[in-house]
PDB file of C-alpha atoms in Angstrom:
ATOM      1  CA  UNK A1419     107.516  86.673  96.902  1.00 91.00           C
ATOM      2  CA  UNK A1420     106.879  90.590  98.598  1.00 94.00           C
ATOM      3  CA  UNK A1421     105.293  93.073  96.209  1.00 92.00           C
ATOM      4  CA  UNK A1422     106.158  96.540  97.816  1.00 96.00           C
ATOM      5  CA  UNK A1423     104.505  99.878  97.557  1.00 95.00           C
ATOM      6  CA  UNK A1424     103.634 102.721  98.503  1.00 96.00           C
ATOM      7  CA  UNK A1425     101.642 106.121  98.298  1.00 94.00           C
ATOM      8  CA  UNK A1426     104.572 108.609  97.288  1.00 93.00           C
ATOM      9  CA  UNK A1427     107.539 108.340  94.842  1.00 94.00           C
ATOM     10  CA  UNK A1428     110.336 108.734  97.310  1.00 95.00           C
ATOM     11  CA  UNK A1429     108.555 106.275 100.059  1.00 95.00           C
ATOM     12  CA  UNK A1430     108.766 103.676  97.170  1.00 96.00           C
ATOM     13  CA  UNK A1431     112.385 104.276  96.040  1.00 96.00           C
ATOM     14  CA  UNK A1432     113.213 103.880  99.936  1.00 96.00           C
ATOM     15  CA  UNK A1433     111.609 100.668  99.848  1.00 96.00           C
ATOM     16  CA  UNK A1434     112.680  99.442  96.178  1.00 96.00           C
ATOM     17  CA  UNK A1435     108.789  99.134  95.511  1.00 95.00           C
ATOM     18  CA  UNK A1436     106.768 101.424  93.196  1.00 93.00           C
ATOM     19  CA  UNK A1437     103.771 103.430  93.756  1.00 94.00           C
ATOM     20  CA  UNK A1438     100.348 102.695  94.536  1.00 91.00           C
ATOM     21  CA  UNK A1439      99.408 104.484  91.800  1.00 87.00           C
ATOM     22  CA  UNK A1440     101.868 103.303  89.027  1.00 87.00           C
ATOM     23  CA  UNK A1441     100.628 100.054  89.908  1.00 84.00           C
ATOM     24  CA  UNK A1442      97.025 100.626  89.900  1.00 80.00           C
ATOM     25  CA  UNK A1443      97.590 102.621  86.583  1.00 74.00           C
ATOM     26  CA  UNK A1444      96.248 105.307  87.893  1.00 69.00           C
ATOM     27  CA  UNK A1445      96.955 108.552  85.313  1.00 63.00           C
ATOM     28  CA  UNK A1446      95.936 112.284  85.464  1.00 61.00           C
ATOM     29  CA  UNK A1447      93.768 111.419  82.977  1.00 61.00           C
ATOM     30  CA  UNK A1448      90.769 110.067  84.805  1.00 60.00           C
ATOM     31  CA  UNK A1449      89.793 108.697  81.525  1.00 59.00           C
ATOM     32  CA  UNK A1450      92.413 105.672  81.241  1.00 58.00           C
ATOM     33  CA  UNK A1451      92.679 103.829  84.209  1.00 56.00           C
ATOM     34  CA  UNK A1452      93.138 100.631  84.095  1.00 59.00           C
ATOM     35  CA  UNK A1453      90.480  98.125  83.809  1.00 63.00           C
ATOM     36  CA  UNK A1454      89.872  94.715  85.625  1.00 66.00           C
ATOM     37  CA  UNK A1455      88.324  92.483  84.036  1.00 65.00           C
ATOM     38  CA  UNK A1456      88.273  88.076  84.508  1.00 64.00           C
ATOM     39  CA  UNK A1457      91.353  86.326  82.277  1.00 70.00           C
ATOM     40  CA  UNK A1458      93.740  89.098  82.851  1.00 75.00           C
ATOM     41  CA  UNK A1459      97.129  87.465  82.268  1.00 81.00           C
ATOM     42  CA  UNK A1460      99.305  90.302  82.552  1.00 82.00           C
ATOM     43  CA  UNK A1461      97.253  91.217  86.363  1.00 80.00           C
ATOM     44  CA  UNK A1462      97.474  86.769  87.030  1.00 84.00           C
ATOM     45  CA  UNK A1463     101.147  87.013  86.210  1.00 85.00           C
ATOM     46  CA  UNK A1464     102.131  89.233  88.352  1.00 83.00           C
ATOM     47  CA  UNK A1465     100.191  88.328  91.462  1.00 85.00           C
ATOM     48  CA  UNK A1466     100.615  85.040  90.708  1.00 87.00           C
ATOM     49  CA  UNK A1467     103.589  84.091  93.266  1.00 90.00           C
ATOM     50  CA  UNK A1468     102.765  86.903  95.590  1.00 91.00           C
ATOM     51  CA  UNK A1469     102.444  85.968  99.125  1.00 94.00           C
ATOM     52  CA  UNK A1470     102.939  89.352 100.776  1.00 96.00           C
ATOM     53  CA  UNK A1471     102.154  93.163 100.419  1.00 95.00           C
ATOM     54  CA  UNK A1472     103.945  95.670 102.413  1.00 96.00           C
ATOM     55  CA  UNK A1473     102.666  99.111 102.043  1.00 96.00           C
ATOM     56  CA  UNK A1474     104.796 101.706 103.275  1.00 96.00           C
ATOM     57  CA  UNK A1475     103.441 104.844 104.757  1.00 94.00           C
ATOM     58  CA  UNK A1476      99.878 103.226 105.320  1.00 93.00           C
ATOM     59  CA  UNK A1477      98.417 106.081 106.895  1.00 94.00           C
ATOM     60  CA  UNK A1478      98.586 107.685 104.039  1.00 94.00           C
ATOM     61  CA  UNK A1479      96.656 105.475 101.981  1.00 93.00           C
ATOM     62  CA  UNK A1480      92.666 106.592 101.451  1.00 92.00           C
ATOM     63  CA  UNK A1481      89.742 103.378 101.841  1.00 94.00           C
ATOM     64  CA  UNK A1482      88.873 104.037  98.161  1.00 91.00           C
ATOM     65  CA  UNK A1483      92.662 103.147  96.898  1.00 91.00           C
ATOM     66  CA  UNK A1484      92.840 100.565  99.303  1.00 93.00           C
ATOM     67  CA  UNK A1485      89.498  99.304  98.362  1.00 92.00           C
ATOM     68  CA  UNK A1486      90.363  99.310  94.608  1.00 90.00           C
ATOM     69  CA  UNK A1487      93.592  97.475  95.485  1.00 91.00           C
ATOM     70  CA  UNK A1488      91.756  94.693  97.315  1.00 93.00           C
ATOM     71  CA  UNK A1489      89.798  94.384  94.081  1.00 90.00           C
ATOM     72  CA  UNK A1490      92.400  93.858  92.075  1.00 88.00           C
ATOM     73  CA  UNK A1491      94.195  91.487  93.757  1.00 90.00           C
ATOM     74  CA  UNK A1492      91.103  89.200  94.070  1.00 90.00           C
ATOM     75  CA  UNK A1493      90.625  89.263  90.567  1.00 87.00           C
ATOM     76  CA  UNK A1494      94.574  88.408  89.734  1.00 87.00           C
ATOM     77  CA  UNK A1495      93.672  85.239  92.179  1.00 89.00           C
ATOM     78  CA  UNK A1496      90.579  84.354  91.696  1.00 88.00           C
ATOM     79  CA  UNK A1497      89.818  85.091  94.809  1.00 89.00           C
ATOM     80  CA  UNK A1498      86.284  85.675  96.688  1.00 90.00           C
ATOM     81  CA  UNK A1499      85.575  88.973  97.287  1.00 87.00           C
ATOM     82  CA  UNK A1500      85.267  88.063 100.883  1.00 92.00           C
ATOM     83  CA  UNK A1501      88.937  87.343 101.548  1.00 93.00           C
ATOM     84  CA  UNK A1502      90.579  90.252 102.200  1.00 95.00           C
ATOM     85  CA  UNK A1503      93.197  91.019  99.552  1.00 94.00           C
ATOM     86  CA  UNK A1504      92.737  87.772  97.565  1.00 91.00           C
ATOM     87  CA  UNK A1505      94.726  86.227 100.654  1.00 94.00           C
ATOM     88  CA  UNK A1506      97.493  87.924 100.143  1.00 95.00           C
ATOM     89  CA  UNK A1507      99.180  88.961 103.335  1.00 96.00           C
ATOM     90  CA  UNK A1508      99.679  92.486 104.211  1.00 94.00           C
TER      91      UNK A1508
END
């Protein structure tokens, strides 16, 4: 399965993904983002038959999201931290 996204609204609908930041949970409220923690489900469920990642518009995306990404895809698969993306191919 391909799990698309991207860093803008319209660059997802092109795509039929959703945004970075939808996906991340990322608000305007800096207060509520969402949290990663071991036992997830709802993260494990929905990485678990992901085998690719396309990001659309990659030059737009900052380390920090990207590195927040990577995080949370190695905790949905239980992952080292050392493997890029929890293995995920992007």
């Amino acid at each position: 399965m391909m799990r698309k996204l991207a860093p803008t609204g319209i660059a997802a609908a092109e795509i039929d993904g959703i945004t970075i930041h939808s996906f991340l949970g990322e608000q305007r409220n800096p207060g509520k983002a969402r949290t990663i923690k071991p036992g997830d489900l709802k993260l494990e469920k929905e990485w678990a038959l992901v085998e690719y990642l396309l990001i659309d518009e990659i030059s737009m995306v900052g380390l920090t999201l990207l590195a927040k990404l990577n995080r949370i895809i190695c905790a949905a698969k239980h992952t080292d931290p050392q493997v890029p993306f929890g293995g995920v191919n992007v």
